[in-house]
CSV table of C-alpha atoms in Angstrom, one decimal:
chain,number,residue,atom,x,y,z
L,1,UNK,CA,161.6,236.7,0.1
L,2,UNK,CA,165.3,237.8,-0.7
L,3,UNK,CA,166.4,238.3,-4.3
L,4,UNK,CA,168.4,235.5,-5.5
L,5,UNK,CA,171.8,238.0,-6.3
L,6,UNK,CA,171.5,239.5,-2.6
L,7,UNK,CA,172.3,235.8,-1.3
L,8,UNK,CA,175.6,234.6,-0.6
L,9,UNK,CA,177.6,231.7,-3.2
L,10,UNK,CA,175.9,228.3,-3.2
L,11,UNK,CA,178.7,225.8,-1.7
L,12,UNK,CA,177.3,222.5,-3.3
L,13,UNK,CA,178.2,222.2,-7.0
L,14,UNK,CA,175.5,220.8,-9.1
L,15,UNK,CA,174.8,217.6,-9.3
L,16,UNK,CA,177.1,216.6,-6.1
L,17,UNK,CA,175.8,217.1,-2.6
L,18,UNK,CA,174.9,213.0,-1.2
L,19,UNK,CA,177.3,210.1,-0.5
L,20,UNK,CA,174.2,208.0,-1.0
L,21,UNK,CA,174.2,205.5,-4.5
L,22,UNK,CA,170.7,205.7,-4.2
L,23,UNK,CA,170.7,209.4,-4.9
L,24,UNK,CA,173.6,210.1,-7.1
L,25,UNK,CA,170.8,210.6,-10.0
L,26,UNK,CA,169.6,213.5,-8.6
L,27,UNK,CA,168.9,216.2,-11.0
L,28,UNK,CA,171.6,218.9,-10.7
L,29,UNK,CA,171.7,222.0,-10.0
L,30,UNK,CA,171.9,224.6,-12.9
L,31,UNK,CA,175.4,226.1,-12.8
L,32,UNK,CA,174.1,229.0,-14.4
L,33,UNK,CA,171.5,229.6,-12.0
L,34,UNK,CA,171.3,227.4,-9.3
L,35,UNK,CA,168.0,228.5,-8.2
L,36,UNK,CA,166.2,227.9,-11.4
L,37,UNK,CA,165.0,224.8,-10.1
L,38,UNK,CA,164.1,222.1,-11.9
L,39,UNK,CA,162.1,221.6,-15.0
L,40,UNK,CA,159.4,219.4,-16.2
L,41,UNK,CA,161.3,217.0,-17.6
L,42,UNK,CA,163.5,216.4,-14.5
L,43,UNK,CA,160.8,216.7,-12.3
L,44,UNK,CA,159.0,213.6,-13.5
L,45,UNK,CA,161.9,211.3,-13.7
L,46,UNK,CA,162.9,212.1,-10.4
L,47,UNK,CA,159.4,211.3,-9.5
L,48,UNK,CA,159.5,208.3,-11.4
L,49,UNK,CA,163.1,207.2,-9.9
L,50,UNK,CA,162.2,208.4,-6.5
L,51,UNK,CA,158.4,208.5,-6.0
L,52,UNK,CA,156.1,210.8,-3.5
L,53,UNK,CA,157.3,213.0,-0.4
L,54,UNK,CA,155.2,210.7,1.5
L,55,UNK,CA,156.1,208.1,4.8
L,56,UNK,CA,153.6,204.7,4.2
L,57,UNK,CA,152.0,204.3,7.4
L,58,UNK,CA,149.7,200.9,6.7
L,59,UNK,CA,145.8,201.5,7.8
L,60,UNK,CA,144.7,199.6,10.7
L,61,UNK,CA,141.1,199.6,11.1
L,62,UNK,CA,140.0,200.8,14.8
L,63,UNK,CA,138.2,197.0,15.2
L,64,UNK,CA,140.9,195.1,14.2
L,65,UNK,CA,142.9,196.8,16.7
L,66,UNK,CA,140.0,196.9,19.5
L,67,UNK,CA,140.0,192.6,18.7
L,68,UNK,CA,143.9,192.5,18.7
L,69,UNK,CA,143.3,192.5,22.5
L,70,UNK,CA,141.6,189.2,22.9
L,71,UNK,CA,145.3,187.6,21.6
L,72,UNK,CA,147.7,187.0,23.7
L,73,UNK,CA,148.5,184.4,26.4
L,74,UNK,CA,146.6,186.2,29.3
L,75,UNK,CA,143.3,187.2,27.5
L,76,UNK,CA,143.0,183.6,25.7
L,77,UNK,CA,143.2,182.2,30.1
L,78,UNK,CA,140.6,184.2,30.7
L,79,UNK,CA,138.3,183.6,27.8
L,80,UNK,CA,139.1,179.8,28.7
L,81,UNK,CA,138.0,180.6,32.6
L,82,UNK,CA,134.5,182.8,30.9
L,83,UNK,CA,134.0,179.2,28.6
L,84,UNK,CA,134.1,176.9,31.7
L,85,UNK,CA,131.7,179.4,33.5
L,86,UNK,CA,129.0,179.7,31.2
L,87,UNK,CA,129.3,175.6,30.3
L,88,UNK,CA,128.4,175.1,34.2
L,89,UNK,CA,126.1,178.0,34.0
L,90,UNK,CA,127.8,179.9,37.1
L,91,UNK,CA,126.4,183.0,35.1
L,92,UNK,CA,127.9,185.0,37.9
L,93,UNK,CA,131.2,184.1,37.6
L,94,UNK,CA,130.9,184.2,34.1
L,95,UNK,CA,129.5,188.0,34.4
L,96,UNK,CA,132.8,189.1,36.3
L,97,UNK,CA,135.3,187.2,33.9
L,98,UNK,CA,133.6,189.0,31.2
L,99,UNK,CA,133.5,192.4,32.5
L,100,UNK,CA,138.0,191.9,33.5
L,101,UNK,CA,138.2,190.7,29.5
L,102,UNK,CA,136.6,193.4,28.3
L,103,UNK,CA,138.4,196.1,30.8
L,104,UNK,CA,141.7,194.3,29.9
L,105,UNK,CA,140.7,194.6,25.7
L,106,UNK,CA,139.6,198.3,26.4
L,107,UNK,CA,142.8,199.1,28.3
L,108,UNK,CA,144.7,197.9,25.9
L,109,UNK,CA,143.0,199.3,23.1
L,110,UNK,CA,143.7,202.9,24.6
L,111,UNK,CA,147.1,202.4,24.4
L,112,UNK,CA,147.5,201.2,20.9
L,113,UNK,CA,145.1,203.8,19.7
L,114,UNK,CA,147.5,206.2,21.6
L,115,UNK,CA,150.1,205.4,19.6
L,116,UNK,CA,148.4,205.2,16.3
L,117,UNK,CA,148.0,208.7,16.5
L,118,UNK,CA,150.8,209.5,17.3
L,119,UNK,CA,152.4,208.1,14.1
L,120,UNK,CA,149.4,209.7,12.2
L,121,UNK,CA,150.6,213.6,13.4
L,122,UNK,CA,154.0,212.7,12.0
L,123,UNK,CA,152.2,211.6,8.9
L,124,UNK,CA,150.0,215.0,8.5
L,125,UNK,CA,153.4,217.2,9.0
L,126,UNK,CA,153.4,216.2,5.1
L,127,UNK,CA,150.6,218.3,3.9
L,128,UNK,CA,151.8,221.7,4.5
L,129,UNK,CA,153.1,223.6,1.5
L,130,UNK,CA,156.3,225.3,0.9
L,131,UNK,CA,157.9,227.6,-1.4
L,132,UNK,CA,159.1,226.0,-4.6
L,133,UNK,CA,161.5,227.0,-7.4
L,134,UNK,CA,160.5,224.9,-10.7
L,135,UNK,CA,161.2,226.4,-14.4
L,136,UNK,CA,163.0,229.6,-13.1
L,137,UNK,CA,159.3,230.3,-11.1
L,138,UNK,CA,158.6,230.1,-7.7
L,139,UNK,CA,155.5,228.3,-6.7
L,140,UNK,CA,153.3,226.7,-3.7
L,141,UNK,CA,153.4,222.9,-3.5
L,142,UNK,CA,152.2,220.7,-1.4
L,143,UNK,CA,155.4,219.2,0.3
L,144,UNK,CA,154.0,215.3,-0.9
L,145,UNK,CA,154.7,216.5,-4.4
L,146,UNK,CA,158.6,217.2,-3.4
L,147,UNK,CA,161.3,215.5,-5.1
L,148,UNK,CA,165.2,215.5,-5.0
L,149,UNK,CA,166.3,217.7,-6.7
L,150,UNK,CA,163.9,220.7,-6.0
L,151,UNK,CA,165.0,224.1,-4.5
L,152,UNK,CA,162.7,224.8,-1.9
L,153,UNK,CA,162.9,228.5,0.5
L,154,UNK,CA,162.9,227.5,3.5
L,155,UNK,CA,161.6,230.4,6.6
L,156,UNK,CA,161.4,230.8,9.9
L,157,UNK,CA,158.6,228.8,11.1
L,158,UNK,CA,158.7,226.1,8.5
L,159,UNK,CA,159.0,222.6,9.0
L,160,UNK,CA,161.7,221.1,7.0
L,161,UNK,CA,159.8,218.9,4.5
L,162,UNK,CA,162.5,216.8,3.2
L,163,UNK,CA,165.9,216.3,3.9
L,164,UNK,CA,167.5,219.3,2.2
L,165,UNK,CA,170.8,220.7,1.6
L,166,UNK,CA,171.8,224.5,2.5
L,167,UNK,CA,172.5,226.7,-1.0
L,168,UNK,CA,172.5,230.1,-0.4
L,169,UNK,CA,170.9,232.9,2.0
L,170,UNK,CA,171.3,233.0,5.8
L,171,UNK,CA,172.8,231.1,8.5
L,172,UNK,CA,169.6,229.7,10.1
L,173,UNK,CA,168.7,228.4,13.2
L,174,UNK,CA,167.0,224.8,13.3
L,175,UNK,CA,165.2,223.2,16.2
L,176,UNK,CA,166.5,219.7,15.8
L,177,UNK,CA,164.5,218.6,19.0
L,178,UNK,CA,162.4,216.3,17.2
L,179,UNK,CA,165.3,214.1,16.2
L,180,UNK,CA,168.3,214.5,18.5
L,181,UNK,CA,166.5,216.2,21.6
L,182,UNK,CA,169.0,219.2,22.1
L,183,UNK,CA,166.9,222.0,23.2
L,184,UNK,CA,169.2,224.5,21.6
L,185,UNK,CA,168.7,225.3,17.8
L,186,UNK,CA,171.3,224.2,15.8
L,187,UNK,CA,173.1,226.3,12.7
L,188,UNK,CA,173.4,225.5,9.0
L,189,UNK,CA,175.7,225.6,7.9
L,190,UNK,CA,178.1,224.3,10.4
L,191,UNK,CA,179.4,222.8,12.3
L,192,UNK,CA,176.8,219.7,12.0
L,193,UNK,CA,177.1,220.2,7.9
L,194,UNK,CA,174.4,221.5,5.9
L,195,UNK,CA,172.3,219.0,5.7
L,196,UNK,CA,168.9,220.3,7.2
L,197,UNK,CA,166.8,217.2,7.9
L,198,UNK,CA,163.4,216.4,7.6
L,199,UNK,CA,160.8,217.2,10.7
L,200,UNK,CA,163.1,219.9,11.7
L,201,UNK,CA,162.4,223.7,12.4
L,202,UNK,CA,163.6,226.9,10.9
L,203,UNK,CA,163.8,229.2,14.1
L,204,UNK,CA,165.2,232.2,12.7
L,205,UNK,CA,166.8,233.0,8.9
L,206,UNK,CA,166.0,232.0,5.6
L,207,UNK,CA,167.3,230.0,3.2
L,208,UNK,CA,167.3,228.3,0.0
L,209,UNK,CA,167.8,224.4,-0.3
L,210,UNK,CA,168.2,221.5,-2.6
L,211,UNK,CA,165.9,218.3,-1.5
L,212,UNK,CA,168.2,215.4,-1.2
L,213,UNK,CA,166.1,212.7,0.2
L,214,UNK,CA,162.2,212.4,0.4
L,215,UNK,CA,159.4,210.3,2.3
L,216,UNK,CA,160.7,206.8,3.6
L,217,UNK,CA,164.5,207.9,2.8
L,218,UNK,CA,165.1,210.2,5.3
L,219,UNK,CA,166.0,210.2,8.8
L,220,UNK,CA,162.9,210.6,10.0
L,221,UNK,CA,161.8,208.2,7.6
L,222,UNK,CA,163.9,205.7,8.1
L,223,UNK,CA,163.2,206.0,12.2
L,224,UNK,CA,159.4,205.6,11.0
L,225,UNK,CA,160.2,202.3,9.0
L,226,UNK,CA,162.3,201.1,12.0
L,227,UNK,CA,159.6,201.9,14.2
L,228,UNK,CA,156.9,199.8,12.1
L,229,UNK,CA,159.2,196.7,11.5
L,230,UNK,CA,159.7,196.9,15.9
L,231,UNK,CA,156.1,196.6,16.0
L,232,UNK,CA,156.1,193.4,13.8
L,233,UNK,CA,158.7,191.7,15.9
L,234,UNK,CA,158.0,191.1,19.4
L,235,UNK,CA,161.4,191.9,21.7
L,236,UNK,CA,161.5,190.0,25.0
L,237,UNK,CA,163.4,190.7,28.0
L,238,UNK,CA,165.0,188.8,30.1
L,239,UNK,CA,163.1,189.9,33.2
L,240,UNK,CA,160.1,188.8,31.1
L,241,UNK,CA,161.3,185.6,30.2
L,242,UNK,CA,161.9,185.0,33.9
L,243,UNK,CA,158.6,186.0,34.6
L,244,UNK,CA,156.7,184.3,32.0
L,245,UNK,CA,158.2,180.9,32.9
L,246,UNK,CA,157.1,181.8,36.3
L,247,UNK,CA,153.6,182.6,35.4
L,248,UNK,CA,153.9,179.0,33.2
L,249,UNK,CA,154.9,177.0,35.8
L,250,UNK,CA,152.1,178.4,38.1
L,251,UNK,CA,149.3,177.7,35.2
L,252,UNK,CA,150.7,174.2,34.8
L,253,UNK,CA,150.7,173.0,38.0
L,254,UNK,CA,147.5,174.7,38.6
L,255,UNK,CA,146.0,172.9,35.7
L,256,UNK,CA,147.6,169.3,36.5
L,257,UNK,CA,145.6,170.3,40.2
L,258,UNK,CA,142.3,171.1,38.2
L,259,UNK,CA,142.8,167.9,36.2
L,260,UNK,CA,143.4,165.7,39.5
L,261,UNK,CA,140.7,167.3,41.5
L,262,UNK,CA,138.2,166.8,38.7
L,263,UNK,CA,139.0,163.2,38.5
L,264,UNK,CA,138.8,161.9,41.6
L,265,UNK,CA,135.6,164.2,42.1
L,266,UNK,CA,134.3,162.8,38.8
L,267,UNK,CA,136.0,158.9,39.3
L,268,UNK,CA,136.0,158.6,42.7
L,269,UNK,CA,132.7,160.0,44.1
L,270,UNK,CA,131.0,159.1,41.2
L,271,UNK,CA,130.9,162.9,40.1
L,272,UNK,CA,130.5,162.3,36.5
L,273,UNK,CA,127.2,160.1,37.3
L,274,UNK,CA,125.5,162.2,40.0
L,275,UNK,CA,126.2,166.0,38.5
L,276,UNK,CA,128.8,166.6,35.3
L,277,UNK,CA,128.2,170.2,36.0
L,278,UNK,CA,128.5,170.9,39.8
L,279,UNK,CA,131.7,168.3,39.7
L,280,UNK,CA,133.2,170.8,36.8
L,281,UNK,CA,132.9,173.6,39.3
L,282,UNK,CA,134.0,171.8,42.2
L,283,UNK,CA,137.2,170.9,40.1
């Protein structure tokens, strides 16, 4: 680690550095050494004001999820087609309806799971630890326990924890992949700012940084929130639409047929007297 009089001139004055309302309490930095850090005091009412380095991801247990597949218009059709089967005991039929819900369900199921862990790797890029400057020490913190206003070294190699602003050392090198998908590393400070965000990766350099935003405030948080309130509304094309009404016409008129058939089988040939079931199956 480079000694803090070796490094170049912070260029964020203390206490300034974020546009945001939200975070224009952030503890400043000390003008007389700006990589002091921060001291008890300001680090727990920035933790009270600001709360955890952490993104809420809400726990979905795997059965709910595995059960979230019998919902929907296409597997409640077939469930309906497996009830009509096993009421006219065509246990054969019923067999191979049950066997294409279940296939659908564990399809499905893949998919979602899929994408639960996906969220969850994002998640764990939290419990790392990084190189923190609190009370004029430096010390090794788990990135959750990160709050505005802490000065944090950042290396090559390290994922950026927290959206942090550059204060003195090197011109580093950041893959910002993650976010923007530019396959070459961009430089801070420069022409992008020096803002370094969160989920980001020091390539080469080192640095020192003030944490600006943490957990569900930054980018990366923000993209996960967006991501999660997506998966609570349901967004329908119009190619769908078009298909959908297709597929609810056909299951209309197929069921006004089933309807018909069944009662002039049942009314007509005196179904409903001779054999409920057979006429069922017939219909």
């Amino acid at each position: 680690m480079k000694d803090a009089e070796t490094l170049t001139e912070p260029l964020l004055d203390g206490g300034e550095g974020t546009a945001d309302d939200a975070y224009a309490n952030i503890p400043p930095l000390n003008p007389e050494d700006p990589l002091s850090g921060l001291t008890d005091e300001q680090i727990k009412q920035s933790l009270a004001t600001f709360g955890k380095n952490e993104i809420f991801i809400p726990e979905t247990p795997l059965w709910k999820l595995f059960l979230k597949q019998f919902i929907g218009f296409l597997p409640i059709l077939i469930e309906l087609a497996a009830i009509v089967s096993i009421a006219v005991q065509d246990y054969t039929d019923f067999g191979i309806i049950l066997a294409m819900l279940v296939i659908n369900a564990c399809l499905g199921f893949h998919e979602e799971y899929k994408a639960k862990k996906s969220l969850d790797e994002l998640s764990h890029q939290l419990e790392s630890e990084v190189a923190v400057r609190r009370n004029g020490e430096t010390l090794q913190l788990n990135v959750k326990e990160l709050v505005p206003g802490d000065v944090v070294l950042l290396v090559g190699g390290t994922i950026v924890p927290a959206d942090t602003q550059w204060i003195k050392g090197d011109t580093v090198s950041v893959d910002t992949a993650p976010l923007t998908g530019e396959p070459i590393p961009r430089k801070y400070p420069g022409e992008h700012g020096d803002v370094i965000l969160s989920g980001t990766t020091v390539v080469a350099g080192e640095c020192y940084g003030r944490v600006l935003r943490t957990g569900e405030h930054t980018e990366i948080g923000n993209a996960q929130k967006e991501i999660m309130a997506d998966k609570t509304v349901t967004v329908v094309s119009v190619f769908q639409k078009k298909i959908m009404l297709v597929v609810q016409i056909l299951v209309s008129a197929s069921f006004a047929l089933v309807i018909a058939v069944l009662l002039v089988q049942g009314l007509y040939y005196n179904g409903f007297q001779d054999d409920v079931p057979q006429t069922i199956l017939d219909a």
